[in-house]
PDB file of C-alpha atoms in Angstrom:
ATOM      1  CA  UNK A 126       0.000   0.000   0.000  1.00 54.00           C
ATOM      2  CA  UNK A 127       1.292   3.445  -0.934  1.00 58.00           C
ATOM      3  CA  UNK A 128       1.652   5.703   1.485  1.00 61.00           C
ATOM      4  CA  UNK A 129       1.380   9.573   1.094  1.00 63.00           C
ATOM      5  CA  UNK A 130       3.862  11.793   3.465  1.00 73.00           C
ATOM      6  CA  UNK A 131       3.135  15.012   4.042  1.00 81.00           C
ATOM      7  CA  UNK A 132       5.787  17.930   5.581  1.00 81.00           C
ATOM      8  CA  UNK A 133       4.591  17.836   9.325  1.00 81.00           C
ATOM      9  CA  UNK A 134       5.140  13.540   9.013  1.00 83.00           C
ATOM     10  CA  UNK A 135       8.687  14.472   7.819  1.00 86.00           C
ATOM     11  CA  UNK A 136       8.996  17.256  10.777  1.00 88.00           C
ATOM     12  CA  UNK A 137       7.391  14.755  12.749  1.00 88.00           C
ATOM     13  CA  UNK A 138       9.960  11.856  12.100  1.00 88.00           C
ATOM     14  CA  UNK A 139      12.801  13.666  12.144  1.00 91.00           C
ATOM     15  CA  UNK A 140      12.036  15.028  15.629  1.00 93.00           C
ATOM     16  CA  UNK A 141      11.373  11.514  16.645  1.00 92.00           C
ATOM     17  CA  UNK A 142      14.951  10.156  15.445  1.00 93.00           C
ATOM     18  CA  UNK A 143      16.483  13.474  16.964  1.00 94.00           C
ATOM     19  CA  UNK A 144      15.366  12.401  20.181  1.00 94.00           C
ATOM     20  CA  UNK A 145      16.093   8.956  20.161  1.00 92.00           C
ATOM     21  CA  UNK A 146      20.028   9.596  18.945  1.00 93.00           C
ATOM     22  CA  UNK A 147      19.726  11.776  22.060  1.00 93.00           C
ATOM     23  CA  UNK A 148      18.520   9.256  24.471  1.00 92.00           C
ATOM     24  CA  UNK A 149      21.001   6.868  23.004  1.00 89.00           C
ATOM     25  CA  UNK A 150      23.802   8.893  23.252  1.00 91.00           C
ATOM     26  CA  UNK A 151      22.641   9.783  27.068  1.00 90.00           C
ATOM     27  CA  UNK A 152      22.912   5.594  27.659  1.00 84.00           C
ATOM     28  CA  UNK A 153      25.942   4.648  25.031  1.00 87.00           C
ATOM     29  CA  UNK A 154      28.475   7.244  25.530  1.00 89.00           C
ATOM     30  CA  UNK A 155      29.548   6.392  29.311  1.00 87.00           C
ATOM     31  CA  UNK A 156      29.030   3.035  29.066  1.00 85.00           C
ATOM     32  CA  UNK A 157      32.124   3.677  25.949  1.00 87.00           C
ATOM     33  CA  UNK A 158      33.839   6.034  28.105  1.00 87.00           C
ATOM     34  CA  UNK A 159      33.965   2.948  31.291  1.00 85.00           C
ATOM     35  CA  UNK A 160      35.173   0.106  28.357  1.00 86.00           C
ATOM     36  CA  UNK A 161      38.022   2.735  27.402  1.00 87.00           C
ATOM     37  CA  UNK A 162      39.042   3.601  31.025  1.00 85.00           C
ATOM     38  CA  UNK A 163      38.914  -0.007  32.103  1.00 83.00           C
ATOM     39  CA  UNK A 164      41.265  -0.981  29.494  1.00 85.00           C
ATOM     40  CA  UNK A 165      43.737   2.071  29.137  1.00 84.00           C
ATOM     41  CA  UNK A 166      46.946   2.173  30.853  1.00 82.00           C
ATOM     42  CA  UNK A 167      47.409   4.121  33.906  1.00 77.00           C
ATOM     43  CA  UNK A 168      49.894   7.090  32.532  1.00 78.00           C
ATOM     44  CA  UNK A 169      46.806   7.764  29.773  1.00 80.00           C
ATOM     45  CA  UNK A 170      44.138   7.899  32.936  1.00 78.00           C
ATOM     46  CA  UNK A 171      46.243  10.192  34.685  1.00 76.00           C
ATOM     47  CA  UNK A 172      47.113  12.565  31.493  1.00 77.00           C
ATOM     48  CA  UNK A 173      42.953  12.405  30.849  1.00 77.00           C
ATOM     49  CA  UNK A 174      44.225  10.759  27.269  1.00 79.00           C
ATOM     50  CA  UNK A 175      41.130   8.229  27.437  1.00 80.00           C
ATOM     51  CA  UNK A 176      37.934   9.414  25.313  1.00 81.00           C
ATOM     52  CA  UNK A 177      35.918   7.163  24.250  1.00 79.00           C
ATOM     53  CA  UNK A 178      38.755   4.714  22.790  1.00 82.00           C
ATOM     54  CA  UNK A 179      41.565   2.698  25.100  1.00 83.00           C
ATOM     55  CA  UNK A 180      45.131   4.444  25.405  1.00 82.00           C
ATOM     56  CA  UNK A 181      47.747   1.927  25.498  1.00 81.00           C
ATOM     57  CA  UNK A 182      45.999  -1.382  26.161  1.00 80.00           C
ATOM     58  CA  UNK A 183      45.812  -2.665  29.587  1.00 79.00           C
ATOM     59  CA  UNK A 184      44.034  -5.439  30.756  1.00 82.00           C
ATOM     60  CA  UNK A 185      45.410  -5.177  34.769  1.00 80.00           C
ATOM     61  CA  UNK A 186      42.675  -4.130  36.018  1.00 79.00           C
ATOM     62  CA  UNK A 187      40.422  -6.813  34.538  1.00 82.00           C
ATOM     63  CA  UNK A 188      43.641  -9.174  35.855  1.00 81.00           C
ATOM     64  CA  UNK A 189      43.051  -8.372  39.219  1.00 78.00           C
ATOM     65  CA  UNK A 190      39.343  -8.789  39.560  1.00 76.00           C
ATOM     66  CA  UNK A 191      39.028 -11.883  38.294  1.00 78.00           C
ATOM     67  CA  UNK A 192      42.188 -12.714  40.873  1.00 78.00           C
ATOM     68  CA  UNK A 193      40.437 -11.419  43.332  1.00 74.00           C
ATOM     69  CA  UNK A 194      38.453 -15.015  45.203  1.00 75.00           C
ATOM     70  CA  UNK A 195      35.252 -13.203  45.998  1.00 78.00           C
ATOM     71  CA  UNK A 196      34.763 -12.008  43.276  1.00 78.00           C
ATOM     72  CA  UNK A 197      33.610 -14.952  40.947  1.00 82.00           C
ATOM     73  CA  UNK A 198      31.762 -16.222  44.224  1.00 85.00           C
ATOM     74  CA  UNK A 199      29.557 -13.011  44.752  1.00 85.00           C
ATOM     75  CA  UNK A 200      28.776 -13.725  40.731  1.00 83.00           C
ATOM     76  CA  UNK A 201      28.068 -17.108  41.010  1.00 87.00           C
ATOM     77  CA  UNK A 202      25.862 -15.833  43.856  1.00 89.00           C
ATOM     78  CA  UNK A 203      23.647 -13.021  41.696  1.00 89.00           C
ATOM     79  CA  UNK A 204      23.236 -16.059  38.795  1.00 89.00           C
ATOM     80  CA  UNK A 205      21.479 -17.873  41.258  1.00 92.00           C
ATOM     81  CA  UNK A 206      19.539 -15.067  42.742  1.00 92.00           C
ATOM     82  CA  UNK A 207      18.391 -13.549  38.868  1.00 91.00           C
ATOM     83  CA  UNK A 208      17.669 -17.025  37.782  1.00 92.00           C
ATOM     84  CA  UNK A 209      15.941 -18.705  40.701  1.00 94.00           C
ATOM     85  CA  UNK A 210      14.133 -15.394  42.028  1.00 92.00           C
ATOM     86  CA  UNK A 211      13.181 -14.880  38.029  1.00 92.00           C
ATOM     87  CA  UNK A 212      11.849 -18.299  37.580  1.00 94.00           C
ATOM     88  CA  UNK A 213      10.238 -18.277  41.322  1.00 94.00           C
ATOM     89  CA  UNK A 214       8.332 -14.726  40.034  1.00 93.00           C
ATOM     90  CA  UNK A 215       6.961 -15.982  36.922  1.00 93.00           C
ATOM     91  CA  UNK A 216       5.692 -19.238  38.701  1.00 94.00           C
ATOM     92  CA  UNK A 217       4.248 -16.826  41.102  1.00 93.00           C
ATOM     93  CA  UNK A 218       2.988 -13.821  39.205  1.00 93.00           C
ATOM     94  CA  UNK A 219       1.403 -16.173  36.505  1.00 93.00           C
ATOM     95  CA  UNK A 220      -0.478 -18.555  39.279  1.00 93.00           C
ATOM     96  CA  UNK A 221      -1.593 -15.030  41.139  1.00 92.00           C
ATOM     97  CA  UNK A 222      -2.588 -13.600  37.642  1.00 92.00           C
ATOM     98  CA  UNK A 223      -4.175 -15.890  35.567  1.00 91.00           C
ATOM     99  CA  UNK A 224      -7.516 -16.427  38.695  1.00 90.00           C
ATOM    100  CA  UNK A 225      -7.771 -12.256  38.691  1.00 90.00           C
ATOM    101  CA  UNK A 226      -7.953 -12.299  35.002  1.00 88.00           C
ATOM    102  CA  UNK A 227     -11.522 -13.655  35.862  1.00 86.00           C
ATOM    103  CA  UNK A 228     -14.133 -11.066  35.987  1.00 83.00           C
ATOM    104  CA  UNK A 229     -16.200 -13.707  37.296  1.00 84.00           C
ATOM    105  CA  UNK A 230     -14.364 -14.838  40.017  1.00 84.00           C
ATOM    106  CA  UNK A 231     -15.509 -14.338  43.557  1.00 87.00           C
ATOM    107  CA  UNK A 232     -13.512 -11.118  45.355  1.00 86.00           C
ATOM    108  CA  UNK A 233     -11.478 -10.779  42.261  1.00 85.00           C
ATOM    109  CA  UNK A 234     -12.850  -6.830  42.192  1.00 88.00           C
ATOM    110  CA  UNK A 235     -11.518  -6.909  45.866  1.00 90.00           C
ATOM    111  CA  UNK A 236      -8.241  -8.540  45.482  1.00 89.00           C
ATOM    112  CA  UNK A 237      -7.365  -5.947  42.584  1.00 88.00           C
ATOM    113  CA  UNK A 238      -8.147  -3.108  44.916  1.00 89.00           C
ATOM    114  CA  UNK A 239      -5.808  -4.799  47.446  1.00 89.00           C
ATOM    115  CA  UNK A 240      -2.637  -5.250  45.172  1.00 87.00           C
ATOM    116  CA  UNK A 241      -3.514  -1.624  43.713  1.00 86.00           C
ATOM    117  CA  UNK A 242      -3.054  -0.361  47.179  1.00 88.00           C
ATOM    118  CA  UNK A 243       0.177  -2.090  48.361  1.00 85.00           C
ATOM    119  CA  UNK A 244       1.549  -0.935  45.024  1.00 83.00           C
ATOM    120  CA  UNK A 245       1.279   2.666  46.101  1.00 83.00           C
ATOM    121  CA  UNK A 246       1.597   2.442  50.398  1.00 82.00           C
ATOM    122  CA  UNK A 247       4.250  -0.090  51.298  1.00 77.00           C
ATOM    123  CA  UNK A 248       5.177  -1.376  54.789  1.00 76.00           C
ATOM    124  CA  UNK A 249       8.573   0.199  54.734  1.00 79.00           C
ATOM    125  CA  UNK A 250      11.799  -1.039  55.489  1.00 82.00           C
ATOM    126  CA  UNK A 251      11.632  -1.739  59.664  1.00 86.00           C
ATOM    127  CA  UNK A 252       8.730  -3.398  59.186  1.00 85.00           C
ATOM    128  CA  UNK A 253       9.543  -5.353  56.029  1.00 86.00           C
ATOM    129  CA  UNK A 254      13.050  -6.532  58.321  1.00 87.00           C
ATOM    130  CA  UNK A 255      10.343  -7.581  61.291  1.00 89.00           C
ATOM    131  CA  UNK A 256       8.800  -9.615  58.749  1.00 88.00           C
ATOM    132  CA  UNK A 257      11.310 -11.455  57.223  1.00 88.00           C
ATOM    133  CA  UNK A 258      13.244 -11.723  60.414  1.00 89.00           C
ATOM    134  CA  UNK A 259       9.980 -13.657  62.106  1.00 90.00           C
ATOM    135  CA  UNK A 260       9.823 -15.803  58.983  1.00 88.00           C
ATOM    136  CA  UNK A 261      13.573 -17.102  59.704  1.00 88.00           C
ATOM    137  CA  UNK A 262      14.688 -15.707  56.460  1.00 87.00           C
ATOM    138  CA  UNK A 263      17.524 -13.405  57.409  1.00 87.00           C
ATOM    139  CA  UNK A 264      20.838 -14.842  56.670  1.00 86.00           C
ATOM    140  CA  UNK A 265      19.226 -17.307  54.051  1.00 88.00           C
ATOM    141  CA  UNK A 266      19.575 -17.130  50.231  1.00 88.00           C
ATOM    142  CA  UNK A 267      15.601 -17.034  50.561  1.00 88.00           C
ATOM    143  CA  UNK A 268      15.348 -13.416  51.627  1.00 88.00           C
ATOM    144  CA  UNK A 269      16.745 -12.700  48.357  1.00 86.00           C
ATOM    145  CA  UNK A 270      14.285 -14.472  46.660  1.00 88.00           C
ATOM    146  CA  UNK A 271      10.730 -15.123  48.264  1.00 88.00           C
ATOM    147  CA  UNK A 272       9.585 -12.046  49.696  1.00 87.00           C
ATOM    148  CA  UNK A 273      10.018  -9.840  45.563  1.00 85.00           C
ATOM    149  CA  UNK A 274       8.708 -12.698  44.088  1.00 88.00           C
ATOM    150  CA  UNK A 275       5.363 -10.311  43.146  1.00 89.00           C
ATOM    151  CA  UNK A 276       5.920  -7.304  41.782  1.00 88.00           C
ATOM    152  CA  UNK A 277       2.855  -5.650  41.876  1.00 88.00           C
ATOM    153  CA  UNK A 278       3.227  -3.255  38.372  1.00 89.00           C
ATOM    154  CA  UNK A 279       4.326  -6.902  36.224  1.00 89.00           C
ATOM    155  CA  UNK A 280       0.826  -8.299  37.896  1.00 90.00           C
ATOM    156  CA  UNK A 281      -0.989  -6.010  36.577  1.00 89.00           C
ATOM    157  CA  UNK A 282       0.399  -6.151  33.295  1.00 87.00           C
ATOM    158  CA  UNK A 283       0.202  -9.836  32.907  1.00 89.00           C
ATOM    159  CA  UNK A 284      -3.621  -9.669  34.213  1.00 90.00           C
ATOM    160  CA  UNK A 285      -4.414  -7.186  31.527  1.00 87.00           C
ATOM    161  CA  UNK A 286      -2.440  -9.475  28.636  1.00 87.00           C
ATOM    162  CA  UNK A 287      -4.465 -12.632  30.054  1.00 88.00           C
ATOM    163  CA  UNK A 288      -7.763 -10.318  29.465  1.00 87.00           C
ATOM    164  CA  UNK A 289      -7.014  -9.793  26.259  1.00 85.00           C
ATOM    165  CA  UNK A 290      -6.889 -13.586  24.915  1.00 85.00           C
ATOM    166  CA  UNK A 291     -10.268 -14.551  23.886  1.00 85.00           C
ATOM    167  CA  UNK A 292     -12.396 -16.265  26.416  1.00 84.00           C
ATOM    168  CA  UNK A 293     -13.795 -18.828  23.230  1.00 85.00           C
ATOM    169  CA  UNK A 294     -10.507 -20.835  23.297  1.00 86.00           C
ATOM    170  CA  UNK A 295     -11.003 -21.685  27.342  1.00 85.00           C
ATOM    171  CA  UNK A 296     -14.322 -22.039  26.621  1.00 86.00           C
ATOM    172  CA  UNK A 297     -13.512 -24.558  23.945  1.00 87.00           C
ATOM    173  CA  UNK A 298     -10.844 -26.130  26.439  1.00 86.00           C
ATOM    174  CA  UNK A 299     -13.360 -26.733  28.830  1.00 87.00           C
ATOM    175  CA  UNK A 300     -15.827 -28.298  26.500  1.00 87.00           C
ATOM    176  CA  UNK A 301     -12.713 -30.987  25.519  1.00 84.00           C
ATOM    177  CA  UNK A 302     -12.504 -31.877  29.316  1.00 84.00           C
ATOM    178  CA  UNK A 303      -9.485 -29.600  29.810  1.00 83.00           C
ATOM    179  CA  UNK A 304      -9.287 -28.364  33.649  1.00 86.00           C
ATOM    180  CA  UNK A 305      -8.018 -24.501  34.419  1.00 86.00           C
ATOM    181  CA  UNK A 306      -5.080 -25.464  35.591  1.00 87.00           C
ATOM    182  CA  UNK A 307      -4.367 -27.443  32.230  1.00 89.00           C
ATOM    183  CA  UNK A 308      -5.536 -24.356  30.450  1.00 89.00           C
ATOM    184  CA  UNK A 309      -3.078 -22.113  32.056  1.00 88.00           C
ATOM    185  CA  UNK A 310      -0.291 -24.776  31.288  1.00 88.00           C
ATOM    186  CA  UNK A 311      -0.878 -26.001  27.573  1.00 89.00           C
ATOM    187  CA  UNK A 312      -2.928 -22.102  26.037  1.00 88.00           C
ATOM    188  CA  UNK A 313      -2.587 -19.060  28.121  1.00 89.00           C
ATOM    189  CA  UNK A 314       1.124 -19.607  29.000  1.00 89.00           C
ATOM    190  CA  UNK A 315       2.479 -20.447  25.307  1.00 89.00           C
ATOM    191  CA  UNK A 316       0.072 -17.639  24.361  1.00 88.00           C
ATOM    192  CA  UNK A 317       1.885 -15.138  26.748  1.00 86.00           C
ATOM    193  CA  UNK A 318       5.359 -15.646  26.320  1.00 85.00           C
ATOM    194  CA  UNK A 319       5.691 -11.760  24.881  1.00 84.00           C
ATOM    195  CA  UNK A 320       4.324 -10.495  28.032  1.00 85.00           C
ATOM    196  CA  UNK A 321       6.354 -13.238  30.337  1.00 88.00           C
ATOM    197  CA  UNK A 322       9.331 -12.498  28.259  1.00 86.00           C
ATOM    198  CA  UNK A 323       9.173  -8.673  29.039  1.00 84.00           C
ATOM    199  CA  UNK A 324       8.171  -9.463  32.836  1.00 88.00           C
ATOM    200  CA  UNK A 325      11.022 -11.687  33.101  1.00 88.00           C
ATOM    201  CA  UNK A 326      13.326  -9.334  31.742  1.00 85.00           C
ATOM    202  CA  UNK A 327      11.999  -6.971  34.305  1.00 86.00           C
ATOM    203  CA  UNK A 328      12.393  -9.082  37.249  1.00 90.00           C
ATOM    204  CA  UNK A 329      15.939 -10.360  35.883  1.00 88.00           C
ATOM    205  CA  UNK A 330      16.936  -6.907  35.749  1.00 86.00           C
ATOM    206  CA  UNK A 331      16.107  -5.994  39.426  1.00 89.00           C
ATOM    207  CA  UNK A 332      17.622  -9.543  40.943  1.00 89.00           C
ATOM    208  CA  UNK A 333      20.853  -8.545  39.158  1.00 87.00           C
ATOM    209  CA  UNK A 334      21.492  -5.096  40.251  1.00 85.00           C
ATOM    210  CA  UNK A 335      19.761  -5.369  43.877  1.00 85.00           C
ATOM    211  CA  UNK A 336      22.792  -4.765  46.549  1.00 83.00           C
ATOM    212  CA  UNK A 337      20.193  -3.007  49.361  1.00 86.00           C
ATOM    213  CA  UNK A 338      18.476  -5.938  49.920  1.00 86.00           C
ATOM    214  CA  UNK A 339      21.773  -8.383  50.342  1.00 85.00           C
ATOM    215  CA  UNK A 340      23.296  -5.618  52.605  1.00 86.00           C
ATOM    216  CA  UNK A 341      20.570  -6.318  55.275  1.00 88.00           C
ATOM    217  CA  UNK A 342      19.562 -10.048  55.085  1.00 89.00           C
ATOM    218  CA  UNK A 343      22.237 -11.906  54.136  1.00 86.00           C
ATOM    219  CA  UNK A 344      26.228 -12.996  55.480  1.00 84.00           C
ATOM    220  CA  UNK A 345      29.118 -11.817  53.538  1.00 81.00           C
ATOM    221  CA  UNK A 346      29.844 -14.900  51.753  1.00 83.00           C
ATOM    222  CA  UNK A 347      25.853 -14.658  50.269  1.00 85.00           C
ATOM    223  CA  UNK A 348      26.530 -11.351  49.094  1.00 86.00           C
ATOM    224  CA  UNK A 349      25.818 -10.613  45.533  1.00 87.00           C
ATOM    225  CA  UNK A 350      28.549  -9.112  43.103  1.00 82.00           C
ATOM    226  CA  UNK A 351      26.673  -5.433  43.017  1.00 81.00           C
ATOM    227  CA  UNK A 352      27.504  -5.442  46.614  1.00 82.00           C
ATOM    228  CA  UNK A 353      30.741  -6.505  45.572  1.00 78.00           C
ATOM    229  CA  UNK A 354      31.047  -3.749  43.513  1.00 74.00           C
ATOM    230  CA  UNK A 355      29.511  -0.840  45.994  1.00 74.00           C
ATOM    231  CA  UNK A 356      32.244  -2.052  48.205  1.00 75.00           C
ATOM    232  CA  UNK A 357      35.027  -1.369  45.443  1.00 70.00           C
ATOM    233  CA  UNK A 358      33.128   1.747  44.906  1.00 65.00           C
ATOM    234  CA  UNK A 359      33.275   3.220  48.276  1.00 67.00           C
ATOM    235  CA  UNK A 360      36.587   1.886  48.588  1.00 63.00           C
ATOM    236  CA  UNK A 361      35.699  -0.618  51.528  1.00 44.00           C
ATOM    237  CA  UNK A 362      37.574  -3.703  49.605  1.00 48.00           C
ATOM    238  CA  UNK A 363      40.978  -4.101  48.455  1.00 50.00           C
ATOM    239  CA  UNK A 364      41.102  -2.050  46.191  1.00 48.00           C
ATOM    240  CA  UNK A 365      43.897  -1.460  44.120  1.00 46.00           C
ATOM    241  CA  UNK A 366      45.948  -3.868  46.745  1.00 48.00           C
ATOM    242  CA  UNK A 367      48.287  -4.961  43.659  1.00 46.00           C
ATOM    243  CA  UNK A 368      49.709  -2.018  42.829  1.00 47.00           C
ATOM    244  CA  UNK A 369      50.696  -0.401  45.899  1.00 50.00           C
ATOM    245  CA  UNK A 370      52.336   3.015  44.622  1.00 52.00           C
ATOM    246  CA  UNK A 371      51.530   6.921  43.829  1.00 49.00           C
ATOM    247  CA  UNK A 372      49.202   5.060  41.240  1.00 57.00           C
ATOM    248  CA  UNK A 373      46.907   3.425  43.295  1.00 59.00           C
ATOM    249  CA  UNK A 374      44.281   5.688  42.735  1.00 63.00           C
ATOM    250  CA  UNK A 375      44.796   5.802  39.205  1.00 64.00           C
ATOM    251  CA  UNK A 376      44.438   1.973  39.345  1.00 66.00           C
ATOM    252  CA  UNK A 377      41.234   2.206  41.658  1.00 71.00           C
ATOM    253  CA  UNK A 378      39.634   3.958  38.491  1.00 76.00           C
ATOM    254  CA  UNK A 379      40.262   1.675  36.221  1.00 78.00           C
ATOM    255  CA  UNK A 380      39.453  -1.322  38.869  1.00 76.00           C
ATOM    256  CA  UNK A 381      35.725   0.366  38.952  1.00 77.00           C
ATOM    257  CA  UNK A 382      35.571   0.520  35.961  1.00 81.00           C
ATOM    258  CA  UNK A 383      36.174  -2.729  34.971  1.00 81.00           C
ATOM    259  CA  UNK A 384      33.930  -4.237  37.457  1.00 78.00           C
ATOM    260  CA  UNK A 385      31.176  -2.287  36.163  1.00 80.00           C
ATOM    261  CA  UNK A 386      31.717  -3.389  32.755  1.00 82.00           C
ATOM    262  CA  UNK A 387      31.961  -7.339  33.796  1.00 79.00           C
ATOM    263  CA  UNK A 388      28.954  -6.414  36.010  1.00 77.00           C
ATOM    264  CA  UNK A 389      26.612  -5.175  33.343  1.00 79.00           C
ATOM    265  CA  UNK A 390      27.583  -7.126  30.625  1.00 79.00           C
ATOM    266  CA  UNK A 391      25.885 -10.200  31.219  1.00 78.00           C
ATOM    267  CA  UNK A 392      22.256  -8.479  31.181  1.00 75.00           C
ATOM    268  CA  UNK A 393      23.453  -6.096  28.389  1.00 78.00           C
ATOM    269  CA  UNK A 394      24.104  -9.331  25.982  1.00 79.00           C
ATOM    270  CA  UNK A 395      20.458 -11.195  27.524  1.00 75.00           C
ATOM    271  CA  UNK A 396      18.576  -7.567  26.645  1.00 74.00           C
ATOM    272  CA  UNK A 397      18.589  -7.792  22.747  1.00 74.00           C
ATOM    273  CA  UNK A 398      17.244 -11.374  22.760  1.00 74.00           C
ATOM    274  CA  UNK A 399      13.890 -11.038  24.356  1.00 70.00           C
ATOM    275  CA  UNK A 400      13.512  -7.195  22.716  1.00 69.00           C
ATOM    276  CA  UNK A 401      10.770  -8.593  20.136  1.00 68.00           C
ATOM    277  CA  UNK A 402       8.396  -9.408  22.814  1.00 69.00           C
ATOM    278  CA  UNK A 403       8.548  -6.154  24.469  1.00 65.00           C
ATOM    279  CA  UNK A 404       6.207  -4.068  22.020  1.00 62.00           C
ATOM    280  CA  UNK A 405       3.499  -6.585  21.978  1.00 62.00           C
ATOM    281  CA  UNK A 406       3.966  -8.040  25.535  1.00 59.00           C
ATOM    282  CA  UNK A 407       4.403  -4.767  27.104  1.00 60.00           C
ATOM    283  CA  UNK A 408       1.569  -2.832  25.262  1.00 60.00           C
ATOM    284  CA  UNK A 409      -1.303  -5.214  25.027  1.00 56.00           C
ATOM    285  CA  UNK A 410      -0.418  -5.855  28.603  1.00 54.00           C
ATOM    286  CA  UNK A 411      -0.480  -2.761  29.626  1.00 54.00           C
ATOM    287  CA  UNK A 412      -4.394  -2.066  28.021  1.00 53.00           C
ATOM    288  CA  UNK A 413      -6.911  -2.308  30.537  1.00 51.00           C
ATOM    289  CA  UNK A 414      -9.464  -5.111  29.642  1.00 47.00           C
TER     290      UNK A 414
END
């Protein structure tokens, strides 16, 4: 089909590229800057040689992290938190979901108004550390993982995307003898895998760069590696501990900045594979029913 553009389409389009080479510069250009200072050589650092490319290649700093024994352990650690706490919220989320999908459904009108509300007024944090404390969690892998199972905002999203698959094909389902709990297994979650997909992303996001919540429950050989790397940051660990010279400092940066970079660059590399689903998971999902 031919399409007809007129001047203020052009205008339009143009603006809408403008801003977008904006926002990606905003993201792109200190991620570059971090790469290049993580893998320049010290005298380049301290002459402020390093742009956006690496000055004398120097892979020390990325040397000493990975000789540094905590730090592979406080990875291995956020792995298992982003994959267990990721698969534990989609089990979760899609069993809490899929029965207030259901206009029909006793209190479902209730329920809603319930999760609406502890969206906006939380307990806060003393209260939230009474509560997981009385459950025995503290100081267990499990108070990483059980008590942000639910994200509130991704339930609502996934309630709205189960709304919008047509009520014919359970209706059919039930007419073959198929139970609701086989329905939500063999059609609404192959059906749903855009708006899983996008709410996994989402919750394997937040497991991987949560630190605040491993400060307070857990022991220092649960931590994950973003509290690993606030400790480099603030300069609690041993940082720089190679070197040992007028340097150090020098080193330091380039130490931080090659954490970041081995910190980010796992979920960097997962993000492009599940972009597809995130226009049609994320906007049907997000249409009230």
């Amino acid at each position: 089909m031919k399409t007809y553009r007129t001047k203020g389409n052009i205008i339009f389009d143009v603006i809408i590229y403008v801003v977008m080479i904006f926002v990606l510069l905003i993201c792109l250009v200190p991620f570059l800057y971090m790469l290049a200072v993580s893998l320049s050589a010290p005298k380049a650092i301290i002459n402020n040689e390093v742009s956006f490319i690496p000055v004398g290649m120097n892979f020390e700093a990325y040397k000493q992290i990975f000789s540094y024994p905590n730090f592979f352990k406080a990875y291995g650690n956020t792995i298992f938190y982003t994959t267990v706490g990721t698969f534990i919220s989609l089990c979760m989320t899609t069993l809490f979901a899929y029965p207030l999908s259901k206009h029909h459904l006793k209190g479902q009108k209730i329920a809603m108004k319930l999760v609406v509300f502890s969206m906006f007024f939380s307990g806060g944090l003393i209260p939230n550390y009474l509560l997981i404390s009385s459950l025995r969690l503290t100081g267990t892998r499990f108070a990483m993982l059980l008590p942000f199972a639910i994200n509130q905002f991704n339930l609502i999203i996934l309630i709205n995307f189960f709304k919008s698959i047509p009520n014919e094909i359970e209706e059919a389902a039930l007419i073959d003898g198929l139970g609701y709990f086989g329905i939500l297994r063999r059609i609404i979650v192959p059906l749903s895998k855009p708006a899983l997909a996008t709410i996994g992303l989402y919750t394997a996001v937040f497991f991987w760069n949560d630190w605040f919540n491993g400060l307070i429950y857990l022991n220092t050989d649960q931590f994950p590696v973003m509290l690993f790397l606030r400790n480099i940051v603030n300069g609690t660990s041993m940082l720089g501990d190679a070197a040992g010279s007028a340097d150090k400092a020098t080193i330091a940066i380039s130490i931080k900045s090659a954490v970041i970079i081995t910190s980010t660059l796992p979920i960097i590399i997962l993000y492009p594979f599940l972009q597809k689903y995130f226009v049609k998971g994320l906007t049907v999902g997000s249409v009230k029913g």
